CSV table of C-alpha atoms and ligand atoms in Angstrom, one decimal:
chain,number,residue,atom,x,y,z
H,6,UNK,CA,90.2,131.7,150.1
H,7,UNK,CA,88.9,134.6,148.0
H,8,UNK,CA,88.2,133.4,144.5
H,9,UNK,CA,89.6,135.9,142.1
H,10,UNK,CA,88.7,133.9,138.9
H,11,UNK,CA,87.6,130.6,137.9
H,12,UNK,CA,89.0,128.6,135.0
H,13,UNK,CA,88.0,125.4,133.5
H,14,UNK,CA,91.1,123.2,133.6
H,15,UNK,CA,89.6,120.8,131.2
H,16,UNK,CA,90.1,117.7,133.3
H,17,UNK,CA,88.4,117.9,136.7
H,18,UNK,CA,86.2,120.9,136.2
H,19,UNK,CA,86.6,124.3,137.9
H,20,UNK,CA,89.8,125.3,139.6
H,21,UNK,CA,89.5,128.2,142.0
H,22,UNK,CA,92.5,130.4,141.8
H,23,UNK,CA,93.8,133.1,144.0
H,24,UNK,CA,95.8,135.3,141.8
H,25,UNK,CA,97.4,137.4,144.6
H,26,UNK,CA,98.6,134.3,146.4
H,27,UNK,CA,99.4,132.6,143.1
H,28,UNK,CA,97.7,129.4,144.2
H,29,UNK,CA,94.9,127.3,142.8
H,30,UNK,CA,92.8,124.6,144.6
H,31,UNK,CA,90.6,122.0,143.1
H,32,UNK,CA,87.1,121.9,144.6
H,33,UNK,CA,86.7,118.8,146.9
H,34,UNK,CA,83.8,117.5,144.9
H,35,UNK,CA,86.1,117.1,141.8
H,36,UNK,CA,88.9,115.3,143.7
H,37,UNK,CA,89.7,111.6,143.2
H,38,UNK,CA,88.3,109.4,145.9
H,39,UNK,CA,90.9,106.6,145.3
H,40,UNK,CA,94.5,107.1,144.4
H,41,UNK,CA,95.2,106.9,140.7
H,42,UNK,CA,96.5,103.5,139.7
H,43,UNK,CA,99.8,104.5,138.1
H,44,UNK,CA,102.0,101.6,136.9
H,45,UNK,CA,105.3,101.4,138.8
H,46,UNK,CA,107.7,100.1,136.3
H,47,UNK,CA,111.3,100.6,135.2
H,48,UNK,CA,112.4,102.7,132.3
H,49,UNK,CA,113.1,99.6,130.1
H,50,UNK,CA,109.6,98.2,130.8
H,51,UNK,CA,108.0,101.5,129.9
H,52,UNK,CA,110.0,101.5,126.7
H,53,UNK,CA,108.9,98.0,125.9
H,54,UNK,CA,105.3,98.9,126.5
H,55,UNK,CA,105.4,101.7,124.0
H,56,UNK,CA,107.4,99.7,121.5
H,57,UNK,CA,104.7,96.9,121.7
H,58,UNK,CA,102.0,99.5,121.2
H,59,UNK,CA,103.8,100.9,118.1
H,60,UNK,CA,104.2,97.4,116.7
H,61,UNK,CA,100.5,97.1,116.7
H,62,UNK,CA,100.3,99.9,114.2
H,63,UNK,CA,100.5,99.4,110.4
H,64,UNK,CA,102.8,101.8,108.6
H,65,UNK,CA,104.6,102.2,105.3
H,66,UNK,CA,107.8,100.9,106.9
H,67,UNK,CA,106.0,97.6,107.7
H,68,UNK,CA,104.2,96.8,104.4
H,69,UNK,CA,102.5,97.9,101.2
H,70,UNK,CA,100.1,100.8,101.6
H,71,UNK,CA,98.1,101.1,98.3
H,72,UNK,CA,95.5,103.6,99.6
H,73,UNK,CA,94.0,105.2,96.5
H,74,UNK,CA,94.0,109.0,96.3
H,75,UNK,CA,96.4,109.3,99.2
H,76,UNK,CA,99.9,108.7,97.8
H,77,UNK,CA,101.2,106.7,100.8
H,78,UNK,CA,104.7,106.4,99.6
H,79,UNK,CA,108.0,106.1,101.3
H,80,UNK,CA,109.3,109.4,102.6
H,81,UNK,CA,113.1,109.6,102.9
H,82,UNK,CA,114.1,109.9,106.6
H,83,UNK,CA,116.8,112.4,105.7
H,84,UNK,CA,114.0,115.0,105.3
H,85,UNK,CA,113.1,114.5,109.0
H,86,UNK,CA,116.7,115.1,109.9
H,87,UNK,CA,116.8,118.3,108.0
H,88,UNK,CA,113.5,119.6,109.4
H,89,UNK,CA,114.8,119.0,112.9
H,90,UNK,CA,117.9,121.1,112.5
H,91,UNK,CA,118.1,123.5,115.4
H,92,UNK,CA,118.3,126.5,113.1
H,93,UNK,CA,114.8,125.7,111.9
H,94,UNK,CA,113.2,124.3,115.1
H,95,UNK,CA,114.6,127.1,117.3
H,96,UNK,CA,113.4,129.9,115.1
H,97,UNK,CA,110.6,132.1,116.5
H,98,UNK,CA,107.9,133.0,113.9
H,99,UNK,CA,107.9,136.6,115.1
H,100,UNK,CA,111.6,137.1,114.3
H,101,UNK,CA,112.4,140.1,112.2
H,102,UNK,CA,113.0,139.3,108.5
H,103,UNK,CA,116.8,140.0,108.8
H,104,UNK,CA,117.0,137.4,111.6
H,105,UNK,CA,115.5,134.6,109.6
H,106,UNK,CA,116.9,135.0,106.1
H,107,UNK,CA,117.7,131.3,105.8
H,108,UNK,CA,114.1,130.2,106.5
H,109,UNK,CA,112.7,132.9,104.2
H,110,UNK,CA,115.1,131.9,101.4
H,111,UNK,CA,114.0,128.3,101.8
H,112,UNK,CA,110.3,129.3,101.5
H,113,UNK,CA,111.1,131.6,98.6
H,114,UNK,CA,112.9,128.9,96.7
H,115,UNK,CA,110.2,126.4,97.5
H,116,UNK,CA,107.7,128.9,96.0
H,117,UNK,CA,109.8,129.1,92.9
H,118,UNK,CA,110.1,125.3,92.6
H,119,UNK,CA,106.3,124.9,92.9
H,120,UNK,CA,105.8,127.6,90.3
H,121,UNK,CA,108.0,125.7,87.9
H,122,UNK,CA,106.3,122.4,88.6
H,123,UNK,CA,102.8,123.8,88.2
H,124,UNK,CA,103.5,126.4,85.6
H,125,UNK,CA,101.8,129.0,87.7
H,126,UNK,CA,102.9,132.6,88.5
H,127,UNK,CA,102.5,133.0,92.3
H,128,UNK,CA,102.3,130.8,95.4
H,129,UNK,CA,101.1,130.9,99.0
H,130,UNK,CA,102.6,128.3,101.3
H,131,UNK,CA,100.1,129.0,104.2
H,132,UNK,CA,97.4,126.4,103.9
H,133,UNK,CA,97.8,123.4,106.2
H,134,UNK,CA,96.2,120.6,104.1
H,135,UNK,CA,94.7,119.8,100.8
H,136,UNK,CA,91.2,120.7,101.8
H,137,UNK,CA,92.5,123.9,103.4
H,138,UNK,CA,94.2,124.8,100.0
H,139,UNK,CA,90.9,124.2,98.3
H,140,UNK,CA,89.1,126.5,100.6
H,141,UNK,CA,91.9,129.1,100.1
H,142,UNK,CA,91.6,128.8,96.3
H,143,UNK,CA,87.8,129.1,96.4
H,144,UNK,CA,88.1,132.2,98.6
H,145,UNK,CA,90.5,133.7,96.1
H,146,UNK,CA,88.1,132.9,93.3
H,147,UNK,CA,85.2,134.4,95.2
H,148,UNK,CA,87.1,137.6,96.0
H,149,UNK,CA,88.2,137.9,92.4
H,150,UNK,CA,84.6,138.1,91.2
H,151,UNK,CA,83.7,140.5,94.0
H,152,UNK,CA,86.5,142.9,93.0
H,153,UNK,CA,85.7,142.5,89.3
H,154,UNK,CA,82.0,143.2,89.9
H,155,UNK,CA,80.5,139.9,88.9
H,156,UNK,CA,78.0,138.0,91.0
H,157,UNK,CA,78.7,134.4,90.5
H,158,UNK,CA,77.2,131.9,92.9
H,159,UNK,CA,77.8,128.4,91.4
H,160,UNK,CA,80.7,126.0,91.2
H,161,UNK,CA,80.6,123.0,88.8
H,162,UNK,CA,82.2,119.8,90.2
H,163,UNK,CA,82.4,116.4,88.4
H,164,UNK,CA,80.5,113.5,90.1
H,165,UNK,CA,83.8,111.6,90.5
H,166,UNK,CA,85.4,114.4,92.6
H,167,UNK,CA,87.0,114.0,96.0
H,168,UNK,CA,84.5,114.8,98.7
H,169,UNK,CA,86.6,117.8,99.9
H,170,UNK,CA,85.9,119.6,96.6
H,171,UNK,CA,82.2,120.2,97.1
H,172,UNK,CA,82.7,120.7,100.8
H,173,UNK,CA,85.3,123.4,100.3
H,174,UNK,CA,83.3,125.3,97.7
H,175,UNK,CA,80.2,125.0,99.8
H,176,UNK,CA,82.0,126.3,102.9
H,177,UNK,CA,83.0,129.3,100.8
H,178,UNK,CA,79.3,130.0,100.1
H,179,UNK,CA,79.1,128.6,96.6
H,180,UNK,CA,76.2,126.4,95.3
H,181,UNK,CA,77.5,123.1,94.0
H,182,UNK,CA,76.4,121.9,90.6
H,183,UNK,CA,77.5,118.3,89.8
H,184,UNK,CA,78.4,117.4,86.3
H,185,UNK,CA,78.2,113.7,85.3
H,186,UNK,CA,80.9,111.5,83.9
H,187,UNK,CA,80.6,109.8,80.5
H,188,UNK,CA,81.2,106.1,79.9
H,189,UNK,CA,84.9,106.7,79.6
H,190,UNK,CA,85.0,108.0,83.2
H,191,UNK,CA,85.5,111.6,82.0
H,192,UNK,CA,83.6,114.8,82.3
H,193,UNK,CA,80.6,114.7,79.9
H,194,UNK,CA,81.2,117.7,77.7
H,195,UNK,CA,77.6,118.1,76.5
H,196,UNK,CA,76.3,117.9,80.1
H,197,UNK,CA,78.9,120.5,81.1
H,198,UNK,CA,77.8,122.9,78.3
H,199,UNK,CA,74.2,122.7,79.5
H,200,UNK,CA,75.3,123.8,83.0
H,201,UNK,CA,77.5,126.7,82.1
H,202,UNK,CA,75.9,130.2,82.5
H,203,UNK,CA,76.5,133.6,84.0
H,204,UNK,CA,76.1,132.3,87.6
H,205,UNK,CA,79.1,129.9,87.3
H,206,UNK,CA,82.2,131.1,89.0
H,207,UNK,CA,84.4,128.1,88.4
H,208,UNK,CA,84.8,124.4,87.8
H,209,UNK,CA,86.8,122.3,90.2
H,210,UNK,CA,88.6,119.4,88.5
H,211,UNK,CA,91.1,116.7,89.4
H,212,UNK,CA,93.2,115.6,86.4
H,213,UNK,CA,93.9,112.7,86.3
H,214,UNK,CA,90.5,112.4,88.0
H,215,UNK,CA,89.8,110.1,90.9
H,216,UNK,CA,89.4,107.1,88.6
H,217,UNK,CA,93.0,107.7,87.7
H,218,UNK,CA,92.0,108.7,84.2
H,219,UNK,CA,93.4,111.7,82.3
H,220,UNK,CA,90.6,114.1,81.2
H,221,UNK,CA,91.3,114.1,77.4
H,222,UNK,CA,89.0,117.1,76.8
H,223,UNK,CA,90.6,119.3,79.4
H,224,UNK,CA,91.6,122.0,76.8
H,225,UNK,CA,88.1,122.1,75.5
H,226,UNK,CA,86.7,122.4,79.0
H,227,UNK,CA,89.1,125.2,79.8
H,228,UNK,CA,87.9,127.0,76.6
H,229,UNK,CA,84.3,126.6,77.5
H,230,UNK,CA,84.8,127.9,81.0
H,231,UNK,CA,87.0,130.8,80.1
H,232,UNK,CA,84.7,131.9,77.3
H,233,UNK,CA,82.0,132.1,80.0
H,234,UNK,CA,84.2,134.3,82.1
H,235,UNK,CA,84.6,131.4,84.7
H,236,UNK,CA,87.8,130.2,86.3
H,237,UNK,CA,89.3,126.7,86.6
H,238,UNK,CA,90.4,125.1,89.8
H,239,UNK,CA,92.8,122.2,89.7
H,240,UNK,CA,92.9,119.7,92.6
H,241,UNK,CA,96.6,118.7,92.6
H,242,UNK,CA,96.7,116.5,95.7
H,243,UNK,CA,98.2,113.6,93.8
H,244,UNK,CA,100.6,115.4,91.6
H,245,UNK,CA,102.9,112.4,91.1
H,246,UNK,CA,100.8,111.5,88.1
H,247,UNK,CA,102.1,114.3,85.9
H,248,UNK,CA,105.2,115.9,87.4
H,249,UNK,CA,107.5,117.1,84.7
H,250,UNK,CA,105.3,115.9,81.9
H,251,UNK,CA,102.6,118.5,81.9
H,252,UNK,CA,101.1,121.0,84.3
H,253,UNK,CA,97.8,122.7,85.2
H,254,UNK,CA,98.9,126.0,83.4
H,255,UNK,CA,99.3,124.1,80.1
H,256,UNK,CA,95.9,122.6,80.7
H,257,UNK,CA,94.3,126.0,81.2
H,258,UNK,CA,93.8,126.1,84.9
H,259,UNK,CA,93.9,129.3,87.0
H,260,UNK,CA,94.3,128.0,90.6
H,261,UNK,CA,95.9,124.8,91.9
H,262,UNK,CA,96.6,123.3,95.3
H,263,UNK,CA,99.3,120.7,95.9
H,264,UNK,CA,99.5,118.3,98.9
H,265,UNK,CA,103.1,118.5,100.0
H,266,UNK,CA,102.2,115.7,102.4
H,267,UNK,CA,101.4,113.4,99.5
H,268,UNK,CA,103.4,114.1,96.4
H,269,UNK,CA,106.4,115.9,98.1
H,270,UNK,CA,107.4,113.4,100.7
H,271,UNK,CA,106.0,114.3,104.1
H,272,UNK,CA,104.5,111.5,106.1
H,273,UNK,CA,100.7,111.9,106.5
H,274,UNK,CA,97.7,110.5,108.2
H,275,UNK,CA,97.1,110.6,111.9
H,276,UNK,CA,96.3,114.3,111.8
H,277,UNK,CA,99.3,115.9,110.1
H,278,UNK,CA,100.9,118.3,110.0
H,279,UNK,CA,100.5,118.8,106.3
H,280,UNK,CA,100.8,121.6,103.8
H,281,UNK,CA,98.5,122.5,100.9
H,282,UNK,CA,100.2,125.4,99.0
H,283,UNK,CA,98.1,127.2,96.4
H,284,UNK,CA,99.5,128.4,93.1
H,285,UNK,CA,97.7,130.9,90.9
H,286,UNK,CA,98.0,132.6,87.5
H,287,UNK,CA,99.2,136.3,87.3
H,288,UNK,CA,95.7,137.8,87.4
H,289,UNK,CA,95.0,136.2,90.8
H,290,UNK,CA,98.3,137.1,92.4
H,291,UNK,CA,96.9,140.1,94.2
H,292,UNK,CA,94.3,137.9,96.0
H,293,UNK,CA,96.8,135.6,97.8
H,294,UNK,CA,96.8,135.3,101.6
H,295,UNK,CA,99.5,137.5,103.2
H,296,UNK,CA,102.4,137.2,103.7
H,297,UNK,CA,104.0,136.0,100.5
H,298,UNK,CA,107.7,135.6,100.6
H,299,UNK,CA,109.6,137.8,98.2
H,300,UNK,CA,113.2,138.7,97.3
H,301,UNK,CA,114.3,142.3,96.5
H,302,UNK,CA,117.7,141.3,95.0
H,303,UNK,CA,119.4,141.6,98.4
H,304,UNK,CA,117.2,140.2,101.0
H,305,UNK,CA,114.2,138.0,101.5
H,306,UNK,CA,111.1,139.4,103.1
H,307,UNK,CA,107.5,138.8,104.1
H,308,UNK,CA,105.2,140.9,101.9
H,309,UNK,CA,102.0,141.7,103.8
H,310,UNK,CA,101.1,144.4,101.3
H,311,UNK,CA,98.9,142.4,98.9
H,312,UNK,CA,96.3,144.6,97.3
H,313,UNK,CA,93.1,142.4,97.4
H,314,UNK,CA,94.4,139.7,99.8
H,315,UNK,CA,91.8,137.4,101.2
H,316,UNK,CA,93.7,137.8,104.5
H,317,UNK,CA,95.6,135.2,106.4
H,318,UNK,CA,94.4,131.6,106.4
H,319,UNK,CA,96.9,130.2,108.9
H,320,UNK,CA,99.2,131.6,111.6
H,321,UNK,CA,102.5,133.0,110.4
H,322,UNK,CA,103.8,131.2,107.3
H,323,UNK,CA,102.1,127.8,107.5
H,324,UNK,CA,103.5,124.4,108.7
H,325,UNK,CA,107.1,125.3,108.2
H,326,UNK,CA,108.6,121.8,109.0
H,327,UNK,CA,106.6,120.4,106.1
H,328,UNK,CA,108.0,123.0,103.8
H,329,UNK,CA,111.5,122.1,104.8
H,330,UNK,CA,110.9,118.4,104.0
H,331,UNK,CA,109.2,119.2,100.6
H,332,UNK,CA,112.1,121.5,99.6
H,333,UNK,CA,114.7,118.9,100.6
H,334,UNK,CA,112.8,116.3,98.6
H,335,UNK,CA,112.5,118.5,95.5
H,336,UNK,CA,116.2,119.3,95.6
H,337,UNK,CA,117.2,115.7,96.2
H,338,UNK,CA,115.1,114.6,93.2
H,339,UNK,CA,115.7,117.4,90.8
H,340,UNK,CA,114.9,116.3,87.2
H,341,UNK,CA,114.1,112.8,88.6
H,342,UNK,CA,110.7,114.1,89.8
H,343,UNK,CA,109.7,113.2,86.2
H,344,UNK,CA,110.9,109.7,86.8
H,345,UNK,CA,108.9,109.5,90.0
H,346,UNK,CA,105.8,110.2,87.9
H,347,UNK,CA,106.9,107.7,85.3
H,348,UNK,CA,107.2,105.0,87.9
H,349,UNK,CA,103.9,105.9,89.7
H,350,UNK,CA,102.1,105.5,86.4
H,351,UNK,CA,103.9,102.4,85.3
H,352,UNK,CA,103.3,100.7,88.7
H,353,UNK,CA,99.6,101.5,88.6
H,354,UNK,CA,99.2,100.2,85.0
H,355,UNK,CA,101.1,97.1,85.9
H,356,UNK,CA,98.7,96.3,88.8
H,357,UNK,CA,95.7,97.2,86.7
H,358,UNK,CA,96.6,94.8,83.9
H,359,UNK,CA,97.4,92.0,86.3
H,360,UNK,CA,94.2,92.3,88.3
H,361,UNK,CA,91.6,93.2,85.6
H,362,UNK,CA,91.0,89.6,84.6
H,363,UNK,CA,89.9,88.5,88.0
H,364,UNK,CA,88.3,91.7,89.2
H,365,UNK,CA,86.0,93.9,87.2
H,366,UNK,CA,87.6,97.0,85.8
H,367,UNK,CA,84.6,99.3,85.0
H,368,UNK,CA,86.6,101.9,83.1
H,369,UNK,CA,89.1,99.9,81.1
H,370,UNK,CA,91.4,102.8,80.0
H,371,UNK,CA,95.1,103.4,80.4
H,372,UNK,CA,95.4,104.8,83.9
H,373,UNK,CA,97.7,107.4,85.5
H,374,UNK,CA,98.9,107.0,89.1
H,375,UNK,CA,95.9,105.0,90.3
H,376,UNK,CA,92.9,102.9,89.1
H,377,UNK,CA,89.6,101.7,90.4
H,378,UNK,CA,88.4,98.1,90.4
H,379,UNK,CA,84.9,96.9,91.3
H,380,UNK,CA,84.2,94.0,93.7
H,381,UNK,CA,80.9,93.3,92.0
H,382,UNK,CA,81.9,89.8,90.7
H,383,UNK,CA,83.0,88.8,94.2
H,384,UNK,CA,79.8,90.3,95.6
H,385,UNK,CA,77.9,87.6,93.7
H,386,UNK,CA,79.5,85.1,96.1
H,387,UNK,CA,78.2,87.2,99.1
H,388,UNK,CA,81.5,88.8,99.8
H,389,UNK,CA,81.8,92.6,99.7
H,390,UNK,CA,84.6,95.0,98.9
H,391,UNK,CA,84.8,95.7,102.7
H,392,UNK,CA,85.5,92.0,103.3
H,393,UNK,CA,88.2,92.0,100.6
H,394,UNK,CA,89.8,95.0,102.2
H,395,UNK,CA,89.8,93.3,105.6
H,396,UNK,CA,91.3,90.1,104.2
H,397,UNK,CA,94.2,92.1,102.7
H,398,UNK,CA,95.2,93.0,106.3
H,399,UNK,CA,96.1,89.3,106.8
H,400,UNK,CA,98.5,89.7,103.9
H,401,UNK,CA,100.6,92.4,105.6
H,402,UNK,CA,99.0,95.0,103.3
H,403,UNK,CA,97.1,98.1,104.1
H,404,UNK,CA,93.6,98.0,102.5
H,405,UNK,CA,93.2,100.2,99.4
H,406,UNK,CA,90.6,103.0,99.5
H,407,UNK,CA,87.1,101.4,99.3
H,408,UNK,CA,83.7,102.7,98.2
H,409,UNK,CA,85.2,105.8,96.6
H,410,UNK,CA,84.8,107.3,94.0
H,411,UNK,CA,81.1,107.0,94.4
H,412,UNK,CA,80.4,106.4,90.8
H,413,UNK,CA,81.9,102.8,90.9
H,414,UNK,CA,79.9,100.1,92.8
H,415,UNK,CA,81.9,98.2,95.4
H,416,UNK,CA,84.9,100.4,94.4
H,417,UNK,CA,88.5,99.3,95.2
H,418,UNK,CA,90.8,102.2,94.5
H,419,UNK,CA,94.4,101.2,94.2
H,420,UNK,CA,97.4,103.6,94.2
H,421,UNK,CA,100.8,101.8,94.4
H,422,UNK,CA,103.0,105.0,94.2
H,423,UNK,CA,106.4,105.2,92.7
H,424,UNK,CA,108.3,103.9,95.6
H,425,UNK,CA,107.5,100.2,95.4
H,426,UNK,CA,109.4,97.4,93.6
H,427,UNK,CA,108.1,94.8,91.1
H,428,UNK,CA,108.4,92.2,93.8
H,429,UNK,CA,106.1,94.1,96.2
H,430,UNK,CA,103.6,94.6,93.4
H,431,UNK,CA,103.7,90.9,92.4
H,432,UNK,CA,103.1,89.9,96.1
H,433,UNK,CA,100.1,92.3,96.1
H,434,UNK,CA,98.7,90.7,92.9
H,435,UNK,CA,99.1,87.3,94.4
H,436,UNK,CA,97.3,88.3,97.6
H,437,UNK,CA,94.4,89.8,95.6
H,438,UNK,CA,94.1,86.7,93.5
H,439,UNK,CA,94.3,84.4,96.6
H,440,UNK,CA,91.5,86.4,98.2
H,441,UNK,CA,89.3,86.1,95.1
H,442,UNK,CA,90.0,82.3,95.0
H,443,UNK,CA,89.1,82.0,98.7
H,444,UNK,CA,85.8,83.9,98.0
H,445,UNK,CA,84.9,81.1,95.6
H,446,UNK,CA,86.0,78.1,97.7
H,447,UNK,CA,86.0,79.3,101.3
H,448,UNK,CA,84.0,82.6,101.6
H,449,UNK,CA,83.7,82.2,105.4
H,450,UNK,CA,87.4,82.8,105.7
H,451,UNK,CA,87.2,86.1,103.9
H,452,UNK,CA,84.0,87.1,105.6
H,453,UNK,CA,85.6,86.7,109.1
H,454,UNK,CA,88.9,88.4,108.2
H,455,UNK,CA,91.1,89.9,109.5
H,456,UNK,CA,92.5,87.0,111.6
H,457,UNK,CA,96.1,88.1,112.3
H,458,UNK,CA,95.7,91.8,113.4
H,459,UNK,CA,95.7,92.9,117.1
H,460,UNK,CA,92.0,94.0,116.7
H,461,UNK,CA,89.8,91.6,114.8
H,462,UNK,CA,86.8,92.5,112.7
H,463,UNK,CA,84.8,95.3,114.5
H,464,UNK,CA,81.2,96.0,114.3
H,465,UNK,CA,81.4,99.5,112.8
H,466,UNK,CA,77.8,100.4,113.4
H,467,UNK,CA,78.1,99.5,117.1
H,468,UNK,CA,81.4,101.3,117.3
H,469,UNK,CA,79.8,104.5,115.8
H,470,UNK,CA,76.6,104.4,117.8
H,471,UNK,CA,78.0,103.3,121.2
H,472,UNK,CA,81.7,104.3,121.1
H,473,UNK,CA,83.7,103.0,124.0
H,474,UNK,CA,86.4,105.5,124.5
H,475,UNK,CA,88.0,104.0,127.6
H,476,UNK,CA,91.1,101.9,127.1
H,477,UNK,CA,90.4,98.5,128.5
H,478,UNK,CA,93.3,96.2,129.2
H,479,UNK,CA,92.7,92.7,127.7
C,519,PLP,C1,93.9,113.9,99.7
C,519,PLP,C2,93.1,114.6,98.8
C,519,PLP,C3,92.5,115.8,99.1
C,519,PLP,C4,92.4,116.4,100.5
C,519,PLP,O1,93.7,116.6,101.1
C,519,PLP,P1,93.8,116.7,102.7
C,519,PLP,O2,95.3,117.1,102.9
C,519,PLP,O3,93.5,115.4,103.2
C,519,PLP,O4,92.9,117.8,103.1
C,519,PLP,C5,91.8,116.5,98.1
C,519,PLP,N1,91.7,116.0,96.9
C,519,PLP,C6,92.2,114.8,96.5
C,519,PLP,C7,92.1,114.3,95.1
C,519,PLP,C8,93.0,114.1,97.4
C,519,PLP,O5,93.5,112.9,97.1
């Protein structure tokens, strides 16, 4: 056979293809020597197999999921139904504007809703995740200074920030300058002042910050930065702390990203898809990625003609199904988005007050949607935060975020979200108190946890150094 071209088929190596005859053969040396052991089972058995596998997973439908900085709340199933409507799923992204007016209208109205919620003036729905929104926002800031003739190379980021903040700014070519937190867990204003100079393009802040604490001096910070000609970036991943109460515009920010897959009810984890829209003030409007969805009074259209656009950051208009779910959620909630924030904050404060006697609360301040405990007291008995997290798995609870933010030793970061009842919160408090009791009386039990999960305690170092990627039937 004459080999016309070779292509790597990704599984068994090189396939030799004869384009004219429209055939491909796999080289003998790549062929299986023994027949593949495929199970020979009935449909129902196959179904049971997959059901059993899915039962081994933990998910929000099975138990409490207080993963801090992740907003793992219940997402109404009706959103999935709407996103799977044939008119949406069957739509081709290359359709002409006049053939997809419904989808464009939905995106336009979602942009408007996000403008209202954030107080900002223009929106791109393209970015596929929070970190992607951060990168997009930083690219906008960079281009803004390029166009306006300033050479600014540095971005200030508080030491409590989510790791994606410095990563995104660095990826965009900025030098990261950390600013320390004070004893109230907030940006140290004097330290900030000493870092501000002509090189500083922006500050990236999260407010409430990752300790769950509202930055009281945010207006002063905004003044300091703006007087220096710098911009302010707001990490709005966990927006359920403030929805309807305040917004980044009122706080003096210029750019904000939202995580639709956290605050606006799309399930997340496991690789997405997500959406991290970026909202900007008027003066940054001309830098947004193209296209932006607009309305001329008669029809909706994709505007690619954006003067200083940073270009496109994702194919077409982003992860459309996520946009449908977020829009459905916003419409369903309406004014009650404010109540969602109220409950998120109430639930977090309730847990904080119930747990702060037994566990150390390093920053004892009123919190917003989350708070951070320290396992230092328990550590004195030889049991670490990691062990506490594992022990929670035996209590039908997903472990909270641990060892983040970095400024708290043995950090346990708890975010109950707005969707849990008092009963669930009380059960969690009891589980946490029980574990702390066990640490004093029977530490072995906690050290060897979890006991009830399909996979018991794993040696994480071994798993990282010598990963066994083959599925082995027990
Ligand atoms: C989750 C989160 C991010 C990153 O969002 P991804 O969608 O995971 O990229 C950034 N900042 C904060 C504060 C977050 O909680």
